[in-house]
Coordinates of C-alpha atoms in Angstrom, one line a residue:
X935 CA 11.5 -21.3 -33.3
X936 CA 10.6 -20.7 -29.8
X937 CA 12.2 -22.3 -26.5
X938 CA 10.0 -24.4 -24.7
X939 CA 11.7 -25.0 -21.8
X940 CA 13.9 -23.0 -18.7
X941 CA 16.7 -25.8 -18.5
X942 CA 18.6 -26.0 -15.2
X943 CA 21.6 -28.5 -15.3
X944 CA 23.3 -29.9 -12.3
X945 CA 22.4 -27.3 -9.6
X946 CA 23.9 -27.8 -6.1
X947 CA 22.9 -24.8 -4.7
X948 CA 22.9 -25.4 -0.9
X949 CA 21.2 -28.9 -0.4
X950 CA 21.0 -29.4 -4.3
X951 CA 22.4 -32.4 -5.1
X952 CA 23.3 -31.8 -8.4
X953 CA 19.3 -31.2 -9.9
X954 CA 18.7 -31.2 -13.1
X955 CA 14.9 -30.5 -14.5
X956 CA 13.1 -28.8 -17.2
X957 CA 10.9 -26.5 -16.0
X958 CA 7.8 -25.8 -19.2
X959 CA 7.7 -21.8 -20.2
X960 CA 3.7 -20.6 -20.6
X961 CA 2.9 -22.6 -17.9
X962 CA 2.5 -22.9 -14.4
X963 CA 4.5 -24.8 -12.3
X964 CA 4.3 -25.7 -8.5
X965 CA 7.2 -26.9 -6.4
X966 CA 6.3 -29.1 -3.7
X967 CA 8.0 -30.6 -0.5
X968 CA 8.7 -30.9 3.1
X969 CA 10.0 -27.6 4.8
X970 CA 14.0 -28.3 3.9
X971 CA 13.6 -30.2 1.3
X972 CA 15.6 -28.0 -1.0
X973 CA 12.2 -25.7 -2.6
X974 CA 14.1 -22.1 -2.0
X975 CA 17.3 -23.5 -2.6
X976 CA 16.3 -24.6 -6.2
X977 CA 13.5 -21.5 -7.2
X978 CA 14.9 -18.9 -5.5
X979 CA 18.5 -19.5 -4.8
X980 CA 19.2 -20.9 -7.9
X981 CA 16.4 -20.1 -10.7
X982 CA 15.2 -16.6 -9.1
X983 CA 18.7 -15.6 -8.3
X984 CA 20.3 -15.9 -11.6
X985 CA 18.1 -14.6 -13.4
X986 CA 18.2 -11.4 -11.5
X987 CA 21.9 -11.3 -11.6
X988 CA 22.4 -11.8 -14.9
X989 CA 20.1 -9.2 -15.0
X990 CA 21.7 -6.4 -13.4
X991 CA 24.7 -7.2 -15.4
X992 CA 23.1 -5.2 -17.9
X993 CA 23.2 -2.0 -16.2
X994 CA 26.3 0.4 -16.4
X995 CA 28.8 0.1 -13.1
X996 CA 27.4 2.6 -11.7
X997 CA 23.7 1.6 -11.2
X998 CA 25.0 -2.0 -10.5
X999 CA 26.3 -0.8 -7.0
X1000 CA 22.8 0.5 -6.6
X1001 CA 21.1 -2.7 -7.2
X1002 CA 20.7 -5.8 -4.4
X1003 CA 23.7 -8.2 -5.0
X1004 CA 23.3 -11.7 -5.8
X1005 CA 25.7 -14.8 -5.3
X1006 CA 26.1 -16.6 -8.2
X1007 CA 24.6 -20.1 -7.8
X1008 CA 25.7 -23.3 -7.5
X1009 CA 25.0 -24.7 -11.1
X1010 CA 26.8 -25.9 -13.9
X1011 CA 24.2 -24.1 -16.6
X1012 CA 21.1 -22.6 -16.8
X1013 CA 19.6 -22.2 -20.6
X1014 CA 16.6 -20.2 -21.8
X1015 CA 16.3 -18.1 -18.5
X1016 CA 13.7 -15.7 -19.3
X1017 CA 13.5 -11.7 -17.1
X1018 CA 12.0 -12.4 -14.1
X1019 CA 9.8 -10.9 -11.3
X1020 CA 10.1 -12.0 -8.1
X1021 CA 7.0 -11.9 -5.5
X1022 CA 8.1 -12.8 -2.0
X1023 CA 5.7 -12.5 1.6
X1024 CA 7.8 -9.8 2.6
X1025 CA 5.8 -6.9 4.1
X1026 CA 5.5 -3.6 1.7
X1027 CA 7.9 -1.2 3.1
X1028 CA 7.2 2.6 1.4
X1029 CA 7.5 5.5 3.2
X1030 CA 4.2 7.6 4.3
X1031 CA 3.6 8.9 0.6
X1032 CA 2.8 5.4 -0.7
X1033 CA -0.5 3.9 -0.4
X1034 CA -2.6 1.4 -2.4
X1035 CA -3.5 3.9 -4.8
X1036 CA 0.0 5.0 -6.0
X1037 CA 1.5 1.6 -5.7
X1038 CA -1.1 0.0 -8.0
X1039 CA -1.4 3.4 -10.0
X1040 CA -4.8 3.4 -9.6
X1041 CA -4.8 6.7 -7.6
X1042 CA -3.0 8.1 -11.0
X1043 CA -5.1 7.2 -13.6
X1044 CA -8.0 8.3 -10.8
X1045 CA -6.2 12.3 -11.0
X1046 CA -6.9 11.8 -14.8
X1047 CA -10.1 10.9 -14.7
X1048 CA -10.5 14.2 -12.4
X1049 CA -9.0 16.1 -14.9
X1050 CA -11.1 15.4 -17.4
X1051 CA -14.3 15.3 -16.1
X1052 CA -14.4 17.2 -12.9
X1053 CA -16.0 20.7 -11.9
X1054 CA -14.9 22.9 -11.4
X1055 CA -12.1 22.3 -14.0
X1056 CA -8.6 23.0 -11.5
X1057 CA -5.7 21.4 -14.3
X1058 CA -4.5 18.8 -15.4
X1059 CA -3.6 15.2 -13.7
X1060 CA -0.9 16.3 -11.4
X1061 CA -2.5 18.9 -9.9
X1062 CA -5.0 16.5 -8.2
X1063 CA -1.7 14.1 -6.3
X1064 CA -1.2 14.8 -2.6
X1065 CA 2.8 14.2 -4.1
X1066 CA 2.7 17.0 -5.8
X1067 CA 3.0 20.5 -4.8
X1068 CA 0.2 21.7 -6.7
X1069 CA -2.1 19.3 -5.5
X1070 CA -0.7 18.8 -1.7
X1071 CA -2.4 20.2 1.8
X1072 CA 0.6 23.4 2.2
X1073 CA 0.4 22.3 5.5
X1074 CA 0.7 18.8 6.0
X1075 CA 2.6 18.3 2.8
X1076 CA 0.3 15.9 1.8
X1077 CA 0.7 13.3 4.3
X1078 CA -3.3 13.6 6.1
X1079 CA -1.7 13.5 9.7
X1080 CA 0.5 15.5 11.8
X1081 CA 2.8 14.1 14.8
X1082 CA 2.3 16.3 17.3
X1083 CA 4.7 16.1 20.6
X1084 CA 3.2 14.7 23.8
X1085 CA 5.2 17.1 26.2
X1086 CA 3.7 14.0 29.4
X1087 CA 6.0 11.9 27.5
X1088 CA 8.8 14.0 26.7
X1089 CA 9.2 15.6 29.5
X1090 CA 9.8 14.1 33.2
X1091 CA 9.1 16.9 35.7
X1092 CA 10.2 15.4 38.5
X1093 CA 14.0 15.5 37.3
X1094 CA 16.2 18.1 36.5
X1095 CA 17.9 18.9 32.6
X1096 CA 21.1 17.7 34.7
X1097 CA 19.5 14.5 35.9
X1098 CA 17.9 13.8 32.6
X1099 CA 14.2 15.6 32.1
X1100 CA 13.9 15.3 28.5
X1101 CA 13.4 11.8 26.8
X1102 CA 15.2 12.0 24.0
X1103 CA 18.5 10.8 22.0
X1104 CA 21.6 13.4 22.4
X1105 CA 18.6 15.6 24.9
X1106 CA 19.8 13.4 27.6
X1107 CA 22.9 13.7 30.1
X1108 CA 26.5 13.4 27.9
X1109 CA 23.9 14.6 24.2
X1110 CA 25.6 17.7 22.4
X1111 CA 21.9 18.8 21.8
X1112 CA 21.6 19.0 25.8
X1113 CA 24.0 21.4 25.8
X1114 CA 21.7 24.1 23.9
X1115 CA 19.8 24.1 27.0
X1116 CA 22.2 23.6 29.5
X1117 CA 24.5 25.9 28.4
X1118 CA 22.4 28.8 26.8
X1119 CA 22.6 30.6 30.3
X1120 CA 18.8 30.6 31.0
X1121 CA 17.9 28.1 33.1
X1122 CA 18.7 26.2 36.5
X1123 CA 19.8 23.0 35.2
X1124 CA 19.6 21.6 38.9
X1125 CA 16.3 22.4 39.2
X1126 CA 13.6 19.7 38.7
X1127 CA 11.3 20.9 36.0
X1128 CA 8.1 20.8 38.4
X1129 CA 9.5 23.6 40.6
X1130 CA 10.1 25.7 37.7
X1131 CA 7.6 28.8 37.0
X1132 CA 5.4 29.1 33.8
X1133 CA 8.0 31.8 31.6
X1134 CA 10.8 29.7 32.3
X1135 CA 9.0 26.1 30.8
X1136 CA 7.2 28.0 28.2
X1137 CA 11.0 29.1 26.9
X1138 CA 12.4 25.9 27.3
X1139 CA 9.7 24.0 25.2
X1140 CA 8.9 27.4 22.7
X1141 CA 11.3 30.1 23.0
X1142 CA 12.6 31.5 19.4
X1143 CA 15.2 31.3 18.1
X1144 CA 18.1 33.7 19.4
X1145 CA 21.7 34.3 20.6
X1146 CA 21.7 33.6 24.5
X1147 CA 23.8 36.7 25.9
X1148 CA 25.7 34.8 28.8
X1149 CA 27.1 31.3 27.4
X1150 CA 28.4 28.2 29.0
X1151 CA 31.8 26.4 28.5
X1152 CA 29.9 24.1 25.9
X1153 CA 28.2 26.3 24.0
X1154 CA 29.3 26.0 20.4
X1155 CA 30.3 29.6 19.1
X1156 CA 27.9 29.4 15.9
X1157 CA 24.9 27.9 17.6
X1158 CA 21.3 29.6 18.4
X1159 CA 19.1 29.1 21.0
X1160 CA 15.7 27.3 19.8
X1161 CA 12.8 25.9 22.2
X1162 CA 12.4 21.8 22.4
X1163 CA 9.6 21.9 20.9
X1164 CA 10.4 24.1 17.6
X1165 CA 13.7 22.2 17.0
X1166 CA 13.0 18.6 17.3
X1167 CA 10.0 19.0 14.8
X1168 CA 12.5 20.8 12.3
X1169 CA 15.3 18.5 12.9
X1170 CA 13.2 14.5 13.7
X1171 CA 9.2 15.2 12.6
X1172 CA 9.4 17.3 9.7
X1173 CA 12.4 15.3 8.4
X1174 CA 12.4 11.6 6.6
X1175 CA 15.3 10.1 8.2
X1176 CA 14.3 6.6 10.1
X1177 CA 17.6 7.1 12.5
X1178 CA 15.2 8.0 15.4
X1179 CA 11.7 6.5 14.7
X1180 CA 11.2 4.5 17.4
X1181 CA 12.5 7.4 19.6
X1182 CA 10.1 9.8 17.9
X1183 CA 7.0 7.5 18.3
X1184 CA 7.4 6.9 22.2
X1185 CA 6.7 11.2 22.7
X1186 CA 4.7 11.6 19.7
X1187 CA 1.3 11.0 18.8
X1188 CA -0.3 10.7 15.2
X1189 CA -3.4 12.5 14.3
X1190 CA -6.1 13.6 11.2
X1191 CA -4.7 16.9 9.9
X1192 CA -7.7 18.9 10.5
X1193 CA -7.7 21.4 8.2
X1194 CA -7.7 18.8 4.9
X1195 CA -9.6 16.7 7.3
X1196 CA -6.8 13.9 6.1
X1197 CA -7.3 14.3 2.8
X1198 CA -4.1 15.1 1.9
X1199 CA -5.0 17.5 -0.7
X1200 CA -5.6 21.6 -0.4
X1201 CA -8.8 23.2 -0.8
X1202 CA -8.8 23.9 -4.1
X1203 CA -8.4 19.9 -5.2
X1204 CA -11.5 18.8 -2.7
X1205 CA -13.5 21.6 -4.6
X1206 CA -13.6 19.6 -8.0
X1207 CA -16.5 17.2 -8.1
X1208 CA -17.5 14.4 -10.1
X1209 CA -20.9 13.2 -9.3
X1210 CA -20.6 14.9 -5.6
X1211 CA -17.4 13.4 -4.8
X1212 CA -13.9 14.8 -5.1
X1213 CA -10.9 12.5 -5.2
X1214 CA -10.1 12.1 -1.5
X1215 CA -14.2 11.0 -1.3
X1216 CA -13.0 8.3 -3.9
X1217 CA -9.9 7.6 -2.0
X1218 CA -11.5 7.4 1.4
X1219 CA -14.3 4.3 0.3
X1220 CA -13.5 0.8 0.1
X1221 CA -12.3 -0.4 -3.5
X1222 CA -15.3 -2.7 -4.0
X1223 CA -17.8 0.5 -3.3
X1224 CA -15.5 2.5 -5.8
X1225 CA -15.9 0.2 -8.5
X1226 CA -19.9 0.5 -8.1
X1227 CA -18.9 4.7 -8.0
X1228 CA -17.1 4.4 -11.1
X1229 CA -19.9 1.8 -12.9
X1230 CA -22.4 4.6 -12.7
X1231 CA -20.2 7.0 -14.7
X1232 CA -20.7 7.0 -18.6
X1233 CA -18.4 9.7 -20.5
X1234 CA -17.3 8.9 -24.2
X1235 CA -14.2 10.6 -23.7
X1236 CA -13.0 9.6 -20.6
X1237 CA -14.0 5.7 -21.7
X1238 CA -10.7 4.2 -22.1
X1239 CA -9.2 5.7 -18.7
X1240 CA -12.8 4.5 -17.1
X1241 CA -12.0 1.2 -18.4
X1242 CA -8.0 1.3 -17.4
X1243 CA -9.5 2.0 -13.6
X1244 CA -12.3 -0.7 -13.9
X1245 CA -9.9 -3.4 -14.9
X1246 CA -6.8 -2.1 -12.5
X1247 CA -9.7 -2.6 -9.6
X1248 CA -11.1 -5.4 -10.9
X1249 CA -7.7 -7.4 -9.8
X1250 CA -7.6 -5.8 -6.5
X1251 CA -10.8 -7.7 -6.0
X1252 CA -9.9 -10.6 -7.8
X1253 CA -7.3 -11.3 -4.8
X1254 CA -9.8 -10.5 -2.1
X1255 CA -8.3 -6.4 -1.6
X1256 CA -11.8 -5.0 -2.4
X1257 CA -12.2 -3.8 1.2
X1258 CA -8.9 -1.8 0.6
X1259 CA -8.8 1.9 0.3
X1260 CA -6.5 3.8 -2.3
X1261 CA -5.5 6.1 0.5
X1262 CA -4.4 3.1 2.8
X1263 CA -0.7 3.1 3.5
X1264 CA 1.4 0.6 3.1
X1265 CA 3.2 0.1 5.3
X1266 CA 0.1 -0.9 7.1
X1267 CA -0.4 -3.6 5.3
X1268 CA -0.3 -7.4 6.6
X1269 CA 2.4 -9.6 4.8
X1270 CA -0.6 -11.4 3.2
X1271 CA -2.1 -8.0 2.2
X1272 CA 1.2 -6.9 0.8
X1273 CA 1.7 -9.8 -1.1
X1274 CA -1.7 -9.9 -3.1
X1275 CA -1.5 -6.1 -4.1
X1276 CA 2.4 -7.6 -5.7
X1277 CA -0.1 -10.5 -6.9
X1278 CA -2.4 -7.9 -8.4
X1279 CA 0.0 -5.5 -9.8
X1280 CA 1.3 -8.6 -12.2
X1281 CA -1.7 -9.0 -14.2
X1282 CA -1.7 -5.0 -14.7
X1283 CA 1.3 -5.4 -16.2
X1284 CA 1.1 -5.3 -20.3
X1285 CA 5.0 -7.6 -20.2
X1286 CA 4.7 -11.1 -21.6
X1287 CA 7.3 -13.8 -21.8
X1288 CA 8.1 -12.9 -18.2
X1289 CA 9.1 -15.6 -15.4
X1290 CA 7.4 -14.9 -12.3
X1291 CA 8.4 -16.6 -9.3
X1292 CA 6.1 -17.0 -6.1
X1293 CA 6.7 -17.5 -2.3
X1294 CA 4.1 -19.6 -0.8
X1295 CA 1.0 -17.2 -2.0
X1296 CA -1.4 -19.0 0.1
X1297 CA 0.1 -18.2 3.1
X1298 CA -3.0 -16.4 5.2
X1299 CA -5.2 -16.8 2.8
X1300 CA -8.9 -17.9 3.3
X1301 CA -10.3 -20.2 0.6
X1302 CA -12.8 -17.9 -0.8
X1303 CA -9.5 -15.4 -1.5
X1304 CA -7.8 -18.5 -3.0
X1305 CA -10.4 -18.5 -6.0
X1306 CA -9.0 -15.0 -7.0
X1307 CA -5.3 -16.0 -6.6
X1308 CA -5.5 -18.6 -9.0
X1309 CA -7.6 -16.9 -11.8
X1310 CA -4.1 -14.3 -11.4
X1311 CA -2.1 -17.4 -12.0
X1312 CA -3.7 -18.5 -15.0
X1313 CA -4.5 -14.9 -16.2
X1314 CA -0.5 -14.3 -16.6
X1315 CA -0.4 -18.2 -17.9
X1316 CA -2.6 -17.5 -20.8
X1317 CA -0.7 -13.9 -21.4
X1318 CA 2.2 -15.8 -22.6
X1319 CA 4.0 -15.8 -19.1
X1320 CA 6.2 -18.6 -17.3
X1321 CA 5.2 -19.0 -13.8
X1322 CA 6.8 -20.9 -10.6
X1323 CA 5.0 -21.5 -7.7
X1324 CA 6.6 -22.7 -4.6
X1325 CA 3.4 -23.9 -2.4
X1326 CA 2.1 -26.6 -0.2
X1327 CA -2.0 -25.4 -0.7
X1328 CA -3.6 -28.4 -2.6
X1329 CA -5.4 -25.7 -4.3
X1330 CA -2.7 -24.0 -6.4
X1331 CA -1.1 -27.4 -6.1
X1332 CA -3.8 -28.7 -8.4
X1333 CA -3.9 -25.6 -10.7
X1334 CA -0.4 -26.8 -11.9
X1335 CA 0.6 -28.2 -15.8
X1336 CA 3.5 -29.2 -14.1
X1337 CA 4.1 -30.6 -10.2
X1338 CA 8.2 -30.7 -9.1
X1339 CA 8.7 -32.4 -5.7
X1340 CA 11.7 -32.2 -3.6
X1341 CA 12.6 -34.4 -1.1
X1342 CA 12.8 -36.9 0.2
X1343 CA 13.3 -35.8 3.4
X1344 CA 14.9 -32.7 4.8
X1345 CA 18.3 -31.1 4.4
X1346 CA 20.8 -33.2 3.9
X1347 CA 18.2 -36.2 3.4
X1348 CA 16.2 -33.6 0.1
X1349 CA 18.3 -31.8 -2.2
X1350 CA 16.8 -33.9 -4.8
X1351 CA 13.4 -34.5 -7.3
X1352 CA 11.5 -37.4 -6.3
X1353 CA 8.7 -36.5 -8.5
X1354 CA 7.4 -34.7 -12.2
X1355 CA 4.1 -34.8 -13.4
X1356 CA 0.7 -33.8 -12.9
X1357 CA -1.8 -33.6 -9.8
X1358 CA -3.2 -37.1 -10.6
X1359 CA -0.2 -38.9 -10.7
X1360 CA 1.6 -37.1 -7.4
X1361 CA -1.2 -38.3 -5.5
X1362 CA -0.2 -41.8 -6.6
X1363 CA 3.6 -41.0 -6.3
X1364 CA 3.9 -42.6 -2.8
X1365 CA 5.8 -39.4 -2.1
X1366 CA 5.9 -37.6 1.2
X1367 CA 3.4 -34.8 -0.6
X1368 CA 1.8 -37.2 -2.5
X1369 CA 0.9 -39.4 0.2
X1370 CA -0.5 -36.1 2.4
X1371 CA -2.5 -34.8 -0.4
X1372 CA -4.1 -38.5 -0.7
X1373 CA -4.8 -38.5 2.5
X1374 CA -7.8 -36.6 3.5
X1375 CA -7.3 -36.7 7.7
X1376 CA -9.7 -37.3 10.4
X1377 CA -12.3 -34.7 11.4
X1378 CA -13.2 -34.3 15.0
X1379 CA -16.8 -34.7 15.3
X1380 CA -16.6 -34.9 19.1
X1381 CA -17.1 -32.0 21.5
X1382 CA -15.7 -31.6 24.9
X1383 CA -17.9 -30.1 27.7
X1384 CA -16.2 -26.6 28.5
X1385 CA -15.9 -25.4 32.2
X1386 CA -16.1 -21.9 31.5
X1387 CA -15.9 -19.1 29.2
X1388 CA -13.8 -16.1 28.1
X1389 CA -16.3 -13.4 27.1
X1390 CA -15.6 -10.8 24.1
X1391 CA -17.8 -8.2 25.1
X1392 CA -18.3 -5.0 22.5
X1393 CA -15.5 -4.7 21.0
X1394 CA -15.8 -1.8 18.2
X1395 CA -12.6 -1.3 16.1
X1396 CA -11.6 -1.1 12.4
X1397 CA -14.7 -2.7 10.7
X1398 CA -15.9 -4.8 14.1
X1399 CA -19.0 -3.0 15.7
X1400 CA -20.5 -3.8 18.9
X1401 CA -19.0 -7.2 18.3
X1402 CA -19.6 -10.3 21.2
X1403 CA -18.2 -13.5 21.8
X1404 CA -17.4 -16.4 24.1
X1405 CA -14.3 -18.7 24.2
X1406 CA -14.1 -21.8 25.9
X1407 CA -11.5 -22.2 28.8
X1408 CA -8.7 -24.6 28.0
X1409 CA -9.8 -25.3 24.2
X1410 CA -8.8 -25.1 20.8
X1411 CA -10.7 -22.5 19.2
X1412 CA -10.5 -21.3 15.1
X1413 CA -11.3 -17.9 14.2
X1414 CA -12.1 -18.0 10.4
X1415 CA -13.7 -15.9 8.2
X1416 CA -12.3 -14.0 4.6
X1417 CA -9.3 -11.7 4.8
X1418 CA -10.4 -8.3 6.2
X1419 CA -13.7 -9.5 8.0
X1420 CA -12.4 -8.8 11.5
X1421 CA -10.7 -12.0 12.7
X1422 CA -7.3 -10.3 13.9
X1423 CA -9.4 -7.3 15.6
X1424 CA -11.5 -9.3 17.3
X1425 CA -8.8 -11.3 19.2
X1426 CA -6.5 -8.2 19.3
X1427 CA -8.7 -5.5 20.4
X1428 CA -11.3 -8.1 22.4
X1429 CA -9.8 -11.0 23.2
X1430 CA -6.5 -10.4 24.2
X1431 CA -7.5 -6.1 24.9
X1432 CA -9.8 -7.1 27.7
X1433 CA -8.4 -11.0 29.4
X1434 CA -4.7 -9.7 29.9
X1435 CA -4.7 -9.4 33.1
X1436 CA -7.4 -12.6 33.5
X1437 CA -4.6 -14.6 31.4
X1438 CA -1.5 -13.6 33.7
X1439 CA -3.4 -14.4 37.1
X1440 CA -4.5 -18.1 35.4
X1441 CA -0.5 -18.0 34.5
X1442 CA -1.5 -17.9 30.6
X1443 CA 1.0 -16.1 28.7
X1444 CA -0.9 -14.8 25.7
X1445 CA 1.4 -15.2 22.7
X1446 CA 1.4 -12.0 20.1

């Protein structure tokens, strides 16, 4: 017989004061309550935490010290605790390999398609991944850009190697790596850099390597001379380490690799076509105009990986992604963005019987966006899955088969359940959520006469063109619209790009 229930008993994790609850499996659940009110303390601290622990006590030692620790919680027992996934707001990290299109695999089952149907025939799958040596640019390695130095910003000409000319970690007065310059024997450390002629700058910023011939004190006995420029893209730009980012981005600049054009992959990959396009075409357009690409292709063979790709998109949209790109990093990503491709990647999972936990998924999101979110919720319902929802959106709220709410009040006033049920009967609770969700506000209908106007004045960025507006001195104004139609660009690159310096005179201090 199956367990119907998670059972939690006596939890005083935090501000728990001692909660007990049954929480329904196959179902969707929504915790509710005031900020404080003991929400994270019992889903995530408690229920989340647990479960992963227990968990990684599966794995050998060894792996275990690999794996994120968790505190056992505060609880006297927890029954029927199924495997759980756990999909926080935190951004997507991922280094510059990872985009939309491997994290979701779509880009993967894409390189099969290509082998299968594209002309002319190059091999198989991974031949066609920018991560794969086969398939990569040989001189970008796959990565689309190159960080080129910006010697204006690495180099200060008016000050000597002595005084501190080159803007760099360990480069700088009291750096070992100084030394390779300072000591190699072939240039006037004293000397500002602007009084220096052509041969002798061209060495220090490209000279090959080589053994100087007359050596300073410092001059380590197994070291070779190598110019600046040569040795800090060996040693900080061609390697992964994130020890010098920062550093690295203040003299660097990022641009297209031209010869792959950004592609990512060599020649031969962007020669194999499928209805005109080659896989970096199909990874350059939006998702949504992808999925029309892909609609137009009928193969018998290659039906069930069409399908695989139709359905793996199909969620991307569902969450309001479709203006994604496969071969948009991730790191790029807002926290919102981040959080719907987790969202997404949950319903391509074939797992059932899985407990999957979610921070505040409406966070960001624009109504229309909200639609999709909630078909995901009640897709991985219906699959057999448990899920937990901590939220305030009356939306998802409403979605629930079963409502928990915290309270009453805020930390050491919450800790505790005030209310179980459904939607209906929490907005009769008389609870501090009931009573807000009952209460539908007041809308301002009145206007105030404004005195003047900021004006937005063609602002082309991203996917705003030739884009105008005006906002009203001293007013609240809203900037809606669905996730990805501009809003942030407009402000960013219009708004705040072009009234700065308005904003400081008026003694405004723009908030970022």
């Amino acid at each position: 017989m199956r367990t119907e229930s998670i059972l939690i008993d006596r939890a005083s994790t935090h501000n728990l004061q001692q909660v007990s609850l049954s929480i329904p499996k196959r179902a969707i659940t929504v915790v509710t309550g005031m900020s404080g009110s003991g929400k994270s303390s019992l889903v995530f601290s408690t229920l989340a935490a647990e479960s992963q622990r227990m968990m990684n006590r599966s794995y050998s030692s060894y792996i275990q010290q690999l794996l994120p620790k968790y505190e056992p919680a505060e609880v006297a027992r927890i029954d029927n605790l199924p495997f759980s996934i756990v999909v926080t707001q935190k951004r997507l990290s991922g280094n510059a390999r990872s985009t939309v299109g491997t994290y979701t695999d779509i880009y993967t089952v894409l390189c099969l398609l290509f082998s299968r149907m594209a002309q002319p025939f190059i091999g198989y799958s991974m031949t066609y991944s920018f991560n794969n040596p086969a398939g990569m640019c040989p001189i970008c390695q796959g990565l689309g850009t190159v960080r080129t130095l910006v010697l204006d910003r690495l180099l200060n000409m008016d000050l000597s190697l002595n005084q501190g000319a080159i803007y760099f970690p360990t480069f700088q007065p009291g750096g070992w790596r100084l030394t390779r310059y300072t000591d190699s024997g072939y240039f006037d450390n004293d000397l500002p850099l602007q009084e220096w002629d052509r041969d002798a700058l061209d060495f220090l910023l490209y000279g090959k390597r080589q053994k100087p011939a007359h050596l300073g004190p410092n001059w380590h006995k197994t070291a070779m001379y190598e110019g600046l420029v040569p040795r800090i893209t060996k040693t900080f730009i061609n390697q992964s380490n994130d020890k010098y980012q920062h550093e690295l981005e203040e003299v660097t600049r990022i641009t297209q690799y031209p010869d792959c054009q950004g592609a990512r992959v060599n020649a031969k990959v962007r020669s194999a076509r499928i209805r005109g396009l080659n896989i970096a075409d199909c990874s350059a357009m939006s998702v949504a105009d992808l999925q029309e690409w892909l609609g137009k292709i009928h193969d018998d063979q290659a039906e069930t990986i069409l399908q695989d790709l139709m359905r793996k998109i199909a969620n991307l949209i569902t969450v309001g992604l479709g203006y994604l790109s496969l071969e948009r990093g991730t790191s790029t990503l807002s926290g919102g963005e981040g959080q719907r491709l987790k969202i997404a990647n949950c319903l391509n999972s074939p797992l059932n019987d899985v407990l999957y936990i979610f921070d505040e998924p409406s966070v960001g999101m624009h109504p229309h966006d909200l639609t999709g979110i909630k078909k995901i919720f009640e897709g991985l319902r219906d699959r057999g899955n448990t899920v937990v929802i901590v939220d305030h959106d009356p939306e998802l709220i409403a979605i629930a088969d079963h409502i928990v709410d915290m309270g009453p009040g805020a930390g050491s006033e919450g800790g505790r359940i005030v209310f179980e049920g459904n939607y209906q009967s929490l907005l009769r609770s008389g609870t501090a959520t009931g009573r807000a969700l009952a209460d539908p506000g007041v809308v301002n209908e009145s206007s105030v006469p404004s005195h003047g106007f900021y004006t937005i004045d063609k602002v082309t960025a991203h996917n705003v063109r030739e884009a105008h507006a005006k906002i009203p001195w001293q007013m609240l104004t809203v900037v809606t619209g669905v996730a990805g139609s501009g809003k942030s660009t407009l402000i960013k690159e219009g708004f705040m790009a072009q009234h700065a310096e308005t904003d400081c005179q008026r003694g405004y201090a723009p908030i970022s």
